[in-house]
Every structure is written in C-alpha cells, then in structure tokens.
Coordinates of C-alpha atoms (C1' of nucleotides) in Angstrom, one line a residue:
Chain A
M1 CA -68.1 22.1 -14.6
K2 CA -66.2 24.8 -12.7
K3 CA -64.7 22.1 -10.5
R4 CA -63.3 20.3 -13.5
V5 CA -61.7 23.5 -14.7
A6 CA -60.3 24.2 -11.3
D7 CA -58.8 20.7 -11.1
I8 CA -57.0 21.2 -14.4
F9 CA -55.4 24.4 -12.9
K10 CA -54.6 22.6 -9.7
E11 CA -52.2 20.3 -11.5
H12 CA -50.1 23.2 -12.4
L13 CA -50.6 25.6 -9.5
G14 CA -50.8 23.2 -6.6
E15 CA -54.2 24.6 -5.4
N16 CA -57.6 25.5 -6.8
P17 CA -57.4 29.1 -8.0
P18 CA -60.4 31.4 -8.1
I19 CA -62.4 30.9 -11.3
N20 CA -64.0 34.1 -12.3
K21 CA -66.4 35.2 -14.9
P22 CA -64.7 37.6 -17.4
K23 CA -66.1 41.0 -17.6
Q24 CA -66.2 40.9 -21.3
K25 CA -67.7 37.9 -23.2
E26 CA -64.9 38.0 -25.9
F27 CA -62.4 37.0 -23.3
G28 CA -64.0 33.5 -23.0
H29 CA -65.9 31.5 -20.4
Y30 CA -63.6 31.6 -17.4
A31 CA -61.0 34.0 -16.3
V32 CA -58.4 33.1 -13.7
P33 CA -56.4 35.9 -12.0
I34 CA -52.9 34.7 -11.4
F35 CA -51.4 37.8 -9.7
K36 CA -51.1 35.8 -6.4
Y37 CA -49.2 33.0 -8.0
A38 CA -47.0 35.3 -10.0
K39 CA -46.0 37.0 -6.8
E40 CA -45.3 33.7 -5.0
N41 CA -43.0 32.8 -7.9
R42 CA -41.5 36.3 -8.1
Q43 CA -42.4 36.7 -11.7
N44 CA -44.0 39.4 -13.8
P45 CA -47.8 38.5 -13.9
V46 CA -47.8 38.9 -17.7
E47 CA -44.9 36.5 -18.2
F48 CA -46.3 34.1 -15.7
A49 CA -49.7 33.9 -17.4
K50 CA -48.0 33.3 -20.8
N51 CA -46.0 30.4 -19.5
L52 CA -49.0 28.9 -17.7
C53 CA -51.1 28.9 -20.8
E54 CA -48.7 26.7 -22.6
K55 CA -49.1 24.0 -20.0
L56 CA -52.9 24.2 -19.8
K57 CA -53.8 23.0 -23.3
C58 CA -56.2 20.0 -23.2
E59 CA -59.4 18.7 -24.9
E60 CA -61.8 20.4 -22.4
F61 CA -60.4 23.8 -23.5
E62 CA -60.8 25.2 -27.0
S63 CA -58.4 28.0 -26.2
V64 CA -56.3 29.3 -23.3
E65 CA -55.1 32.9 -23.6
P66 CA -53.1 35.1 -21.3
L67 CA -54.2 38.7 -20.9
S68 CA -52.8 41.3 -18.6
G69 CA -52.4 39.1 -15.6
F70 CA -55.5 36.9 -16.3
V71 CA -55.7 33.5 -18.0
N72 CA -58.8 33.4 -20.2
I73 CA -60.3 30.1 -21.2
K74 CA -62.8 29.0 -23.8
L75 CA -64.4 25.6 -23.3
S76 CA -64.7 23.1 -26.1
D77 CA -68.1 22.1 -27.7
K78 CA -67.6 18.5 -26.6
F79 CA -67.2 19.6 -23.0
L80 CA -70.4 21.7 -23.2
D81 CA -72.4 18.9 -24.9
E82 CA -71.6 16.5 -22.1
F83 CA -73.3 18.9 -19.7
A84 CA -76.2 19.7 -22.0
N85 CA -77.0 16.0 -22.0
R86 CA -76.9 15.9 -18.3
V87 CA -79.5 18.7 -18.0
I88 CA -81.9 17.1 -20.5
T89 CA -81.6 13.7 -18.9
Q90 CA -82.0 14.9 -15.3
K91 CA -84.4 17.8 -15.9
E92 CA -85.8 19.1 -12.5
N93 CA -83.2 16.9 -10.8
F94 CA -80.3 18.7 -12.4
A95 CA -77.9 20.2 -9.9
K96 CA -79.1 18.0 -7.1
D97 CA -76.4 17.1 -4.7
E98 CA -75.8 15.4 -1.4
K99 CA -74.6 17.2 1.7
N100 CA -74.1 16.0 5.3
E101 CA -75.1 19.1 7.0
S102 CA -78.4 19.2 8.9
I103 CA -80.0 22.6 9.3
L104 CA -83.0 23.9 11.3
L105 CA -84.5 26.9 9.6
E106 CA -86.9 28.9 11.7
Y107 CA -88.8 31.7 10.0
V108 CA -91.9 33.8 10.0
S109 CA -92.9 33.0 13.6
A110 CA -95.3 35.9 13.5
N111 CA -97.4 36.4 16.6
P112 CA -100.8 34.6 16.3
T113 CA -102.6 37.8 17.1
G114 CA -103.4 38.9 13.6
P115 CA -103.1 37.9 10.0
L116 CA -99.8 38.1 8.2
H117 CA -98.8 41.5 6.9
I118 CA -96.5 42.5 4.1
G119 CA -93.4 42.6 6.3
H120 CA -94.0 39.0 7.4
A121 CA -94.4 38.0 3.8
R122 CA -90.9 39.1 3.0
G123 CA -89.5 36.8 5.7
A124 CA -91.8 34.0 4.7
I125 CA -90.7 34.2 1.0
F126 CA -87.1 34.6 1.9
G127 CA -87.1 31.6 4.2
D128 CA -89.1 29.4 1.9
S129 CA -86.9 30.0 -1.1
L130 CA -83.8 29.4 1.0
A131 CA -85.3 26.1 2.1
R132 CA -86.1 25.1 -1.4
I133 CA -82.7 25.9 -2.7
G134 CA -80.9 24.3 0.2
R135 CA -82.9 21.1 0.0
H136 CA -82.2 20.9 -3.8
I137 CA -78.5 21.0 -3.3
G138 CA -78.7 18.4 -0.6
Y139 CA -78.8 20.1 2.8
K140 CA -81.1 18.3 5.3
I141 CA -83.4 21.2 6.2
T142 CA -86.2 21.2 8.8
T143 CA -88.4 24.2 8.7
E144 CA -90.0 25.5 11.9
Y145 CA -92.5 28.1 13.1
Y146 CA -92.3 29.3 16.7
V147 CA -95.7 30.2 17.9
N148 CA -95.8 32.9 20.6
D149 CA -98.9 31.7 22.2
A150 CA -98.2 32.9 25.7
G151 CA -98.0 36.2 27.5
R152 CA -99.8 39.5 27.5
Q153 CA -100.4 39.7 23.8
I154 CA -102.6 36.6 23.9
I155 CA -104.6 38.1 26.7
L156 CA -104.8 41.3 24.7
L157 CA -106.2 39.4 21.8
G158 CA -108.9 37.9 24.0
V159 CA -109.8 41.3 25.4
S160 CA -110.1 42.8 22.0
V161 CA -112.3 40.1 20.7
Y162 CA -114.4 40.2 23.9
L163 CA -115.0 43.9 23.7
A164 CA -115.6 43.9 20.0
A165 CA -118.3 41.2 20.6
R166 CA -119.9 43.4 23.2
E167 CA -120.0 46.2 20.8
I168 CA -121.6 44.0 18.1
L169 CA -124.2 43.0 20.7
G170 CA -125.0 46.6 21.5
L171 CA -123.6 46.5 25.0
D172 CA -121.6 49.4 26.5
V173 CA -117.9 49.2 26.1
E174 CA -115.0 50.8 27.8
W175 CA -111.8 50.3 25.8
P176 CA -108.4 50.0 27.5
D177 CA -105.4 51.9 26.1
E178 CA -104.0 48.9 24.3
Y179 CA -106.0 46.5 22.2
Y180 CA -105.9 45.1 18.7
R181 CA -107.9 46.9 16.1
G182 CA -108.8 46.1 12.6
E183 CA -111.6 44.3 10.7
Y184 CA -110.3 40.8 11.5
I185 CA -111.1 41.4 15.2
K186 CA -114.7 42.1 14.4
D187 CA -114.8 39.0 12.2
L188 CA -113.4 37.0 15.0
A189 CA -115.9 38.6 17.5
R190 CA -118.8 37.6 15.3
E191 CA -117.6 34.0 15.1
A192 CA -116.9 34.0 18.9
I193 CA -120.5 35.0 19.6
E194 CA -121.6 31.9 17.6
E195 CA -119.1 29.7 19.3
F196 CA -119.5 30.9 22.9
G197 CA -123.1 32.2 22.9
E198 CA -124.3 35.8 23.7
D199 CA -124.4 35.2 27.5
Y200 CA -120.7 34.7 27.5
F201 CA -120.1 38.4 26.8
K202 CA -122.7 39.7 29.3
K203 CA -120.3 40.9 32.0
P204 CA -118.5 44.2 31.3
L205 CA -114.7 44.2 31.8
E206 CA -113.3 46.0 34.8
I207 CA -110.8 48.6 33.7
V208 CA -107.9 49.5 36.1
K209 CA -105.2 52.1 36.0
K210 CA -101.7 50.8 35.9
D211 CA -98.7 53.0 35.3
D212 CA -101.0 55.7 34.1
K213 CA -102.5 53.3 31.5
K214 CA -105.9 51.8 31.3
E215 CA -105.9 48.1 31.4
A216 CA -108.7 45.5 31.3
V217 CA -109.0 42.8 33.9
F218 CA -109.5 39.6 31.9
D219 CA -109.6 36.0 33.0
K220 CA -111.3 34.2 30.0
E221 CA -108.3 32.2 28.8
D222 CA -110.5 29.9 26.8
L223 CA -111.6 32.8 24.5
S224 CA -108.0 34.0 24.1
L225 CA -106.8 30.5 23.1
W226 CA -109.7 30.0 20.8
A227 CA -108.9 33.3 19.1
K228 CA -105.2 32.4 18.9
D229 CA -106.1 29.1 17.1
K230 CA -108.3 30.9 14.7
M231 CA -105.5 33.3 13.9
L232 CA -103.1 30.4 13.4
E233 CA -105.4 28.9 10.8
E234 CA -105.5 32.2 9.0
I235 CA -101.8 32.5 9.1
K236 CA -101.5 29.0 7.6
S237 CA -103.9 29.9 4.9
D238 CA -101.9 33.1 4.2
L239 CA -98.7 31.1 3.9
N240 CA -100.4 28.7 1.6
D241 CA -101.5 31.6 -0.6
L242 CA -97.9 32.7 -0.7
N243 CA -97.0 29.3 -2.0
V244 CA -94.8 28.6 1.1
V245 CA -94.1 24.9 1.5
P246 CA -95.8 23.8 4.7
F247 CA -93.7 24.0 7.9
D248 CA -92.3 20.7 9.3
N249 CA -92.7 21.8 12.9
W250 CA -95.0 24.2 14.8
V251 CA -93.5 24.8 18.2
S252 CA -95.7 26.3 20.9
E253 CA -94.0 28.8 23.3
R254 CA -96.6 27.9 26.0
S255 CA -95.7 24.2 25.8
L256 CA -92.1 24.9 26.6
Y257 CA -92.4 26.8 29.9
K258 CA -92.7 23.6 31.8
Y259 CA -89.0 23.1 31.1
W260 CA -88.0 26.4 32.6
D261 CA -87.0 25.1 35.9
E262 CA -84.7 22.5 34.3
V263 CA -83.2 25.1 32.0
K264 CA -82.8 27.6 34.9
S265 CA -80.9 25.1 37.0
I266 CA -78.4 24.6 34.0
L267 CA -77.9 28.3 33.8
E268 CA -77.4 28.5 37.6
K269 CA -74.9 25.8 37.5
N270 CA -73.0 27.6 34.8
G271 CA -73.0 30.8 36.8
A272 CA -75.2 32.7 34.4
L273 CA -77.8 34.1 36.8
Y274 CA -77.9 36.4 39.8
E275 CA -80.6 38.0 41.9
K276 CA -81.1 41.7 42.3
D277 CA -84.1 43.8 43.3
G278 CA -86.1 40.7 43.7
K279 CA -85.6 39.7 40.1
I280 CA -83.4 37.1 38.4
W281 CA -80.9 38.4 35.8
L282 CA -78.9 36.8 33.1
K283 CA -75.3 38.0 32.8
S284 CA -75.6 38.5 29.1
S285 CA -73.3 41.5 29.2
E286 CA -70.4 39.1 29.6
F287 CA -71.0 38.2 26.0
K288 CA -71.3 41.4 24.1
D289 CA -74.8 42.4 25.2
E290 CA -75.2 46.0 26.3
K291 CA -76.5 45.0 29.7
D292 CA -77.8 42.1 31.8
R293 CA -81.4 41.1 31.2
V294 CA -84.2 40.1 33.5
V295 CA -85.4 36.5 33.1
V296 CA -87.7 36.3 36.1
R297 CA -89.8 39.2 37.3
E298 CA -90.5 40.1 40.9
N299 CA -93.8 38.3 40.7
S300 CA -91.8 35.2 39.8
M301 CA -93.1 35.1 36.2
P302 CA -90.5 34.3 33.6
T303 CA -90.0 36.9 30.9
Y304 CA -90.2 36.4 27.2
L305 CA -86.5 36.0 27.1
A306 CA -86.8 33.1 29.4
G307 CA -89.1 31.4 27.0
D308 CA -86.8 32.0 24.2
I309 CA -83.9 30.6 26.1
V310 CA -85.9 27.4 26.7
Y311 CA -86.8 27.3 23.0
H312 CA -83.1 27.5 22.0
W313 CA -82.2 25.0 24.6
D314 CA -84.8 22.7 23.0
K315 CA -83.4 23.4 19.6
F316 CA -79.8 22.7 20.4
K317 CA -80.7 19.6 22.3
R318 CA -81.8 18.2 19.0
G319 CA -78.2 18.1 17.9
L320 CA -78.4 19.5 14.4
D321 CA -75.3 21.0 12.7
R322 CA -76.6 24.5 12.2
Y323 CA -79.6 26.7 13.2
I324 CA -80.8 29.5 11.1
N325 CA -83.4 32.1 12.4
I326 CA -84.9 34.6 10.1
W327 CA -86.0 37.7 12.1
G328 CA -87.5 41.0 11.3
A329 CA -84.7 43.6 11.3
D330 CA -86.3 45.4 14.2
H331 CA -85.3 42.5 16.5
H332 CA -81.6 42.9 15.8
G333 CA -80.9 44.1 19.3
Y334 CA -82.0 40.8 20.5
I335 CA -79.3 38.7 18.9
A336 CA -76.6 39.3 21.5
R337 CA -78.7 38.2 24.5
V338 CA -79.9 35.0 22.8
K339 CA -76.3 34.1 21.8
A340 CA -75.1 34.8 25.3
A341 CA -77.8 32.5 26.7
I342 CA -76.8 29.7 24.3
K343 CA -73.2 30.1 25.4
F344 CA -74.3 29.9 29.1
L345 CA -76.3 26.7 28.3
G346 CA -73.0 25.2 27.2
F347 CA -73.8 25.2 23.4
D348 CA -71.9 26.7 20.6
P349 CA -73.5 30.1 19.7
D350 CA -71.7 30.1 16.3
K351 CA -74.0 27.3 15.2
L352 CA -76.8 29.8 15.4
E353 CA -77.1 32.2 12.4
I354 CA -79.5 35.0 12.5
L355 CA -80.6 36.5 9.3
L356 CA -82.5 39.7 9.2
S357 CA -85.2 40.6 6.8
Q358 CA -85.7 44.3 6.5
M359 CA -88.8 46.4 6.6
V360 CA -90.8 46.8 3.5
K361 CA -92.1 50.2 2.7
L362 CA -95.2 49.9 0.7
L363 CA -96.7 52.5 -1.4
K364 CA -100.0 52.7 -3.3
G365 CA -100.4 55.3 -5.9
G366 CA -97.3 57.1 -4.5
E367 CA -98.8 57.4 -1.0
P368 CA -96.9 55.7 1.9
Y369 CA -98.6 53.0 3.8
K370 CA -97.8 53.0 7.5
M371 CA -97.6 49.5 8.8
S372 CA -98.6 48.8 12.4
K373 CA -99.9 45.7 13.9
R374 CA -101.6 47.4 16.8
A375 CA -103.3 50.1 14.8
G376 CA -105.0 47.8 12.3
N377 CA -103.7 49.9 9.5
F378 CA -101.4 47.3 8.0
I379 CA -101.4 45.7 4.6
L380 CA -102.6 42.2 4.7
V381 CA -100.7 39.6 2.7
R382 CA -103.9 38.2 1.4
D383 CA -104.9 41.6 -0.1
V384 CA -101.7 42.0 -1.9
V385 CA -101.8 38.4 -3.2
K386 CA -105.3 38.9 -4.4
D387 CA -104.2 42.1 -6.1
V388 CA -101.0 41.0 -7.8
G389 CA -100.7 37.3 -7.3
A390 CA -98.2 35.4 -5.2
D391 CA -95.7 34.9 -8.1
A392 CA -95.3 38.6 -8.8
L393 CA -94.9 39.4 -5.1
R394 CA -92.4 36.6 -4.6
F395 CA -90.5 37.7 -7.6
V396 CA -90.2 41.3 -6.4
F397 CA -89.1 40.3 -2.9
L398 CA -86.6 37.8 -4.3
T399 CA -84.9 40.2 -6.7
K400 CA -83.6 42.2 -3.7
K401 CA -81.3 41.4 -0.8
A402 CA -83.4 40.6 2.2
D403 CA -81.5 42.8 4.6
T404 CA -81.8 46.0 2.7
H405 CA -84.7 48.4 2.8
L406 CA -87.1 47.9 0.1
E407 CA -89.7 50.3 -1.2
F408 CA -92.2 49.6 -3.9
D409 CA -95.6 50.6 -5.1
V410 CA -98.4 48.0 -5.3
D411 CA -99.7 49.7 -8.4
D412 CA -96.4 49.0 -10.2
L413 CA -96.7 45.3 -9.4
N414 CA -100.1 45.3 -10.9
K415 CA -98.8 46.3 -14.3
K416 CA -98.9 43.4 -16.7
D417 CA -96.0 44.5 -18.8
S418 CA -92.2 44.4 -18.9
S419 CA -91.8 46.6 -15.8
N420 CA -92.9 43.4 -14.0
P421 CA -89.8 41.2 -14.1
S422 CA -91.7 38.0 -13.5
Y423 CA -93.3 38.4 -16.8
Y424 CA -89.9 38.8 -18.5
V425 CA -88.7 35.4 -17.2
N426 CA -92.0 33.6 -17.7
Y427 CA -92.2 34.9 -21.2
A428 CA -88.9 33.4 -22.1
H429 CA -90.0 30.1 -20.8
A430 CA -93.4 30.3 -22.6
R431 CA -91.6 31.2 -25.8
I432 CA -89.4 28.1 -25.6
C433 CA -92.4 25.9 -24.9
S434 CA -94.1 27.5 -27.9
I435 CA -91.1 26.9 -30.2
F436 CA -91.0 23.2 -29.2
D437 CA -94.7 23.0 -29.9
N438 CA -94.2 24.5 -33.4
A439 CA -91.3 22.2 -34.1
D440 CA -93.4 19.3 -32.8
K441 CA -90.5 18.1 -30.6
K442 CA -89.9 17.3 -27.0
Y443 CA -86.9 18.1 -24.9
D444 CA -85.9 14.4 -24.8
D445 CA -85.8 14.2 -28.6
M446 CA -82.7 16.4 -28.4
L447 CA -80.5 13.9 -26.6
G448 CA -79.5 12.3 -29.8
V449 CA -78.2 15.5 -31.2
E450 CA -74.5 16.2 -30.9
L451 CA -73.4 19.7 -30.3
K452 CA -70.6 20.8 -32.6
N453 CA -69.3 23.8 -34.5
L454 CA -71.2 26.0 -32.1
S455 CA -71.3 29.7 -32.9
E456 CA -70.3 32.2 -30.3
D457 CA -74.0 33.0 -29.6
E458 CA -74.9 29.4 -29.2
K459 CA -72.0 28.7 -27.0
D460 CA -72.6 31.7 -24.8
L461 CA -76.2 30.9 -24.2
L462 CA -75.6 27.3 -23.4
F463 CA -72.7 28.1 -21.1
F464 CA -74.8 30.6 -19.3
A465 CA -77.6 28.2 -18.7
L466 CA -75.1 25.6 -17.4
Q467 CA -74.1 28.0 -14.5
L468 CA -77.2 27.1 -12.5
P469 CA -75.5 24.6 -10.1
Y470 CA -72.9 27.2 -9.2
V471 CA -75.5 29.9 -8.8
L472 CA -77.5 27.7 -6.4
E473 CA -74.5 27.0 -4.2
D474 CA -73.6 30.7 -4.2
A475 CA -77.2 31.7 -3.4
F476 CA -77.5 29.3 -0.5
N477 CA -74.1 29.7 1.0
N478 CA -74.5 33.4 1.1
R479 CA -78.2 33.1 2.2
E480 CA -79.1 35.3 -0.7
P481 CA -81.8 33.7 -2.9
H482 CA -81.9 36.9 -4.9
R483 CA -78.8 35.8 -6.7
L484 CA -80.8 33.0 -8.3
T485 CA -83.5 35.5 -9.3
N486 CA -81.1 37.8 -10.9
Y487 CA -79.5 35.0 -12.7
L488 CA -82.8 33.9 -14.1
I489 CA -83.5 37.4 -15.3
D490 CA -80.1 37.5 -17.0
L491 CA -80.6 34.0 -18.5
A492 CA -84.1 35.1 -19.9
G493 CA -82.4 38.2 -21.3
E494 CA -79.7 36.1 -23.0
F495 CA -82.4 33.9 -24.5
H496 CA -84.5 36.8 -25.8
K497 CA -81.4 38.3 -27.4
F498 CA -80.5 35.0 -29.0
Y499 CA -84.1 34.5 -30.2
N500 CA -84.2 37.8 -31.9
K501 CA -80.9 37.3 -33.7
N502 CA -81.1 33.6 -34.6
K503 CA -83.8 31.7 -36.4
V504 CA -84.4 28.3 -34.8
I505 CA -87.0 26.5 -36.7
G506 CA -86.1 26.0 -40.4
S507 CA -82.5 26.9 -39.9
E508 CA -79.6 24.6 -40.8
K509 CA -78.8 24.3 -37.2
E510 CA -82.4 23.7 -36.0
D511 CA -81.5 20.6 -34.0
I512 CA -78.5 22.1 -32.4
R513 CA -80.4 25.3 -31.4
L514 CA -83.4 23.3 -30.2
K515 CA -81.1 21.3 -28.0
I516 CA -79.7 24.5 -26.4
L517 CA -83.2 25.9 -25.9
A518 CA -84.2 22.7 -24.2
V519 CA -81.4 23.3 -21.7
V520 CA -82.5 26.9 -21.2
G521 CA -86.1 25.9 -20.8
I522 CA -85.3 23.2 -18.2
I523 CA -83.1 25.6 -16.3
L524 CA -85.7 28.4 -16.3
N525 CA -88.4 26.0 -15.1
L526 CA -86.2 24.5 -12.4
G527 CA -84.9 27.9 -11.2
L528 CA -88.4 29.4 -10.9
S529 CA -89.6 26.4 -9.0
L530 CA -86.8 26.9 -6.5
L531 CA -88.1 30.4 -6.0
G532 CA -91.6 29.0 -5.4
I533 CA -92.9 30.2 -8.7
K534 CA -94.6 28.1 -11.3
A535 CA -93.1 28.6 -14.8
K536 CA -95.9 29.3 -17.3
E537 CA -96.1 27.4 -20.5
R538 CA -98.4 30.0 -22.0
M539 CA -99.0 33.5 -20.9
Chain B
rG1 C1' -75.9 59.6 23.7
rC2 C1' -74.8 54.1 22.6
rG3 C1' -75.4 50.0 19.2
rU4 C1' -76.8 47.3 14.4
rC5 C1' -77.7 47.9 9.3
rC6 C1' -77.6 51.1 5.1
rG7 C1' -76.1 55.3 1.5
rU8 C1' -74.4 53.1 -6.1
rA9 C1' -77.8 56.7 -12.8
rG10 C1' -83.8 61.1 -12.0
rC11 C1' -86.5 56.3 -9.5
rU12 C1' -86.3 50.9 -7.7
rC13 C1' -82.2 47.8 -7.3
rA14 C1' -77.5 44.5 -9.0
rA15 C1' -72.2 43.9 -8.9
rC16 C1' -70.0 36.2 -8.3
rU17 C1' -67.2 38.4 -1.3
rG18 C1' -60.8 42.5 -3.1
rG19 C1' -60.4 41.9 -9.7
rA20 C1' -60.4 44.0 -16.0
rU21 C1' -64.2 49.7 -18.9
rA22 C1' -69.5 49.8 -11.8
rG23 C1' -74.5 46.9 -14.6
rA24 C1' -80.1 45.9 -15.3
rG25 C1' -85.2 47.5 -15.2
rC26 C1' -88.5 51.8 -15.0
rA27 C1' -88.9 56.9 -16.8
rA28 C1' -86.8 60.0 -21.6
rC29 C1' -85.4 60.0 -26.8
rG30 C1' -84.4 57.2 -31.6
rG31 C1' -84.9 52.6 -34.4
rA32 C1' -86.6 46.9 -35.7
rC33 C1' -93.2 43.9 -37.0
rU34 C1' -94.7 39.5 -44.8
rU35 C1' -93.0 37.9 -36.1
rC36 C1' -90.3 30.2 -34.6
rG37 C1' -95.7 34.8 -29.5
rG38 C1' -93.2 42.7 -30.4
rA39 C1' -95.2 40.9 -22.9
rU40 C1' -89.3 41.0 -27.4
rC41 C1' -84.9 43.1 -29.5
rC42 C1' -81.1 47.2 -31.0
rG43 C1' -79.3 52.1 -30.1
rU44 C1' -78.7 57.2 -27.5
rA45 C1' -78.4 59.6 -23.0
rG46 C1' -77.8 59.3 -17.8
rG47 C1' -72.0 58.1 -12.4
rU48 C1' -66.1 61.7 -8.8
rU49 C1' -70.3 54.6 -5.9
rG50 C1' -72.7 60.3 0.6
rU51 C1' -67.6 63.2 2.0
rA52 C1' -62.3 63.0 3.4
rG53 C1' -58.3 60.1 4.3
rG54 C1' -55.9 55.1 4.8
rU55 C1' -54.4 49.7 3.6
rU56 C1' -52.1 47.3 -1.9
rC57 C1' -50.4 45.3 -7.9
rG58 C1' -56.0 46.6 -7.6
rA59 C1' -61.3 49.3 -3.3
rG60 C1' -68.5 50.2 -4.5
rU61 C1' -66.5 46.1 -1.4
rC62 C1' -61.6 46.2 4.2
rC63 C1' -60.0 50.3 8.2
rU64 C1' -60.7 55.4 10.5
rA65 C1' -63.3 60.0 10.9
rC66 C1' -67.3 62.9 9.5
rC67 C1' -72.5 63.8 6.9
rG68 C1' -77.3 61.7 6.0
rG69 C1' -81.2 57.7 6.7
rA70 C1' -83.8 53.2 9.0
rC71 C1' -84.2 50.3 13.2
rG72 C1' -83.2 49.1 18.2
rC73 C1' -81.5 50.7 23.3
rA74 C1' -88.4 47.0 28.4
rC75 C1' -89.3 43.5 33.8
rC76 C1' -94.0 44.0 25.6
rA77 C1' -93.9 39.9 22.8

RNA sequence: GCGUCCGUAGCUCAACUGGAUAGAGCAACGGACUUCGGAUCCGUAGGUUGUAGGUUCGAGUCCUACCGGACGCACCA
C-alpha cells in the first residue's frame, strides 16, 4: 500500500520519498515531508508543496493537501477496499512475502548445566518472535542452539550431582569451592542413583587445593554427560512451555573440537596466531579487540574461544547470507574477538550480527530477586510460566526493546485486569469474535460487501489495521519485535474506541462495519501468532 | 582506569531511525452501564527528554564534555 503511494510520488519527484505517518489524524493517512526536494529546487517549501499537490491528484487519493512543508494525503475508499478484500481472502497468509536472503539465527544457547532462568527466557522469546516474523515475510531462517557440552562446567555438573547423591545416601561429603546448587541438582542426584546404582557413588572425591581454591578430582565423564543430557531435555521442555518453535539444529561444542587442528592451520596460514609463554595467542587486537587472546593453554588444551572459532568457521562454511546471534548482554565484551577470528578465517565479519538481550530484574512483592546460576537462587522459567502463563510473559518481554534493562514484578503479571496488556489485546479479539457470533456471520461473508462512503472513524480503523505488512518489515529489519507488539496494542485500542462510539449490529452500516472488524480480527490474530501468542476467541 | 549499553511523566516503558504540539499503561482524581462482553470508553492532572554546549530548515534521536546507573575488562564457559 505504502509502496503504491511512494510510486505515485516518484513520478513527480524522481525518487521514492519518505512516507510518514502524520502526527495528527486530521491531516490524513500519509504525510510526506518535502523540505529536501524544495531545497534541491531552490524553492520555498510551502510553495513547492502547493505546486506538487496539483500534480498528484488521482483515483487512489481522496485528497492531497499541502501544509507547512508537508504534503498530506487521504486515501480513497476504493483503494482501501481493495486491501480489505486481500486481508479477508488471505487471512493468516496476509503480508506473506518472498525474500532471497538466508539467515542463521542462533539464540538461547544456555549452558546445559541447569534449567532455563528468566534471563534466558527473554532471549528465547526475542529470538523466537524474530524468527516467526522473519519467516512470515519470507526470509529463509534456520534456528540453532549451540550446546556448550564441553569444558569445566560439565565436569562441575558431574561433581555436583555426584556429591549430592552421596549426601542423599548418607555418606560424608566434602564440598569444593565451586559447584552447582539448587533443588534440580538433588533431583538429578536421585535419578542418578537409580540409573547408576548406589555402589557407583561409594568412593569419596579427593579435594585438592589449586590457586587457593578447593577443587574436586573427578573422572566420571559418563555421569557428567548423562546429567548434561538430562538438563538438555529439561531445557527443551522449558522452551516448549514458552511456546518456542522447536530449533532446527542443535550443535554440540564437543563434536566440533575435532576440527580444531584444521581451523588452527587456517589461522596460522593467515598469520593470526603466535606463541608466547608456552601458549598460542590470537592477534585479535588487530581488529578492535582490547588485547590478544589465548586460544591454546600451556597444557595444550584449546580454550573456549577456540571452540567458538571452530563453531563460527562451521557456520560460515555453510554459506548463508547472514548470521544472527542473540547473546546475553553480559557477553558484549566477547563480540570483538569473535569478529576478529572470523576475519582471520577469511570470512566477512559484517555478515555476523550480534544482538544483545539485556538482563531482567525480577521483583516479587517489591523485593528484588538476585539471579545467579551458581547460587541456585535463580528464577526458573517454568515457575514463572506456571504462575502467569507463557502468553503473558511473552507479551511483557515483547513490549520492550530487548537491549534495554527491564524490571518488573511477577505479582503485577499475575493480575487478571487491564494492567496486563495481553488481556487488552486478547479482549479486542474476543470481542470481534463475539460480535460475529451475534451477527451470525463469518469473515468470508464480508467479501461481497463493497466499502464506500466510509466515515472518518471507519476509515481510520481500517487504515490502521492495514499497516501490518509495513510493521512486520519494520520490526524485523530493526530486529525489534516489540514494534509489532506495540502496534497490536494500539490497534486494539483503536478498535475499543471505535466499538464504544459506533454501533455495529443493527446499524445502517452493519455490513460495512463488520467487514472492517473482520480485517481487524484477522490482523490481531495474525499479529499475536507471530508473537507466539494464541489469540483467544473467548476470555 | 578502559570499553559497551543506558538515562524520557511519581512507576514501567514507547516515539516509524533527524520531522509537525514527546505518547501509552499503572498509580491519582472526575465521568459513561435498559452493554453488539464495562477485562471497555471519555475527561482532568502529571515533562526544561540527566546537565552544558555543538551540528541544521528541524534534535529525545547525531557530535563533544561532564553527572549518574548496568554490564564487561580470564588461560570460566
């Protein structure tokens, strides 16, 4: 719709001008600032706008008016009707498009050492909605979860379960300084006793001092890996509870280390590595990183960064057009070194886009919750979902930008009233469904109705509902799904206002108004589904 | 100390990427129920967009310096 308007302007200006939304409704549907063109033509903006308006008259526009440097446009009923029919015919396929770009979207990738907490949920919901929106408008998106199933944390998981099991069995336990706490470890330990048998846990763990820290000596990799798999199952179940579309790929860190030598030789060939103090370093400081980074330790073990380099090598080898990673904001310092590595591998680091999802500060009854994975004092996704439901949680997260700090009280989410914005939008949808029930009509019945002589209210509501395609492009291109959410809240508001002012059933314009409501209902339903929320037909 | 992000109504957040008079919700106050579902609507009040400069037709948005906050600054993942 916007494109058609832009094309009409192009005929007279030579290029597509910015098509803006006027600040005030009375000004019309679209506003085009022409300051730039007036300047190019060395004319007074007011004069220029006036002259341009004369040339722009056509059947798509009901009126074209100049106002202080802007050209304001009102669309014709006929033009709007054409798009209304399109919505009612296509329904959930409306605004679908084709694009040639292929994108790999990696998100969540939480360590498989514990269940998902509320911070992970934000990234999960952010990524999931982005994927849904992007796919709808035609991007070829593959979703991926990188499983950190190697390294010290997995050993630590094994140690924690082992010692917890000994505690359950009444054996003496000496805890190291670092281990995972929390109820889920005890649950795992109980299951592990069933799985491995009591004898498995007989031997006490030797504790050694290392850098002034107590560490456990542990060689039972089978227990660690078993616990990791259990945690992955829980994570999958948590994601499912959040209504996250299942990931296309699960990539194991452990499985990639076998390519390290190959990747290392590429880096060496490109002059990215050097040896110092018995370690191998990456010259990441040549590309905006603060300093060079160790990739192989003195004991010849590759670091985590090495694993991540292999992972990104593996990604880029797949030859997609674009790679998007969603990371927790606390990892922002990591961006430079990964991009440097990509450059050293001979790939284009600009194809990698890293989006940050900020911390969530959760309150309950006004008291702050401290979230820490190690301490076992974190809020579990499943608890919140159980408490307020996935829809409300998704809605709250998706109303805000992902990269700003967010603070909210769980108790507020629990309120089943208008302070919960998901109720506001759902209520609008349910109302429309209810009106159609009362009128004994279906959306499809409205296709035969021709929209004409529309009042300002009718026109405004319809026009607003027809903005969805543009909102989707905007939300995806900016990687800001909250734009869709806020649009839906506004659309619901426009509908509620309209409803209170205008009788539908029994009015002279019943059919025309039903047709407009059909469009609104379809758009609300589609918009919510792209946020991963099921629109309610009854509340 | 260095780096990244952020600072908008009492609170939680928007603002279509530089556009017209900075908007919603919550909280406060006042209205609309013989209702197509009042889980709604209408109204009142609330702001020097952290501070000070700069760039231009035009700045919450861009540049600089301060002030304040979050997070990083591992050979942990």
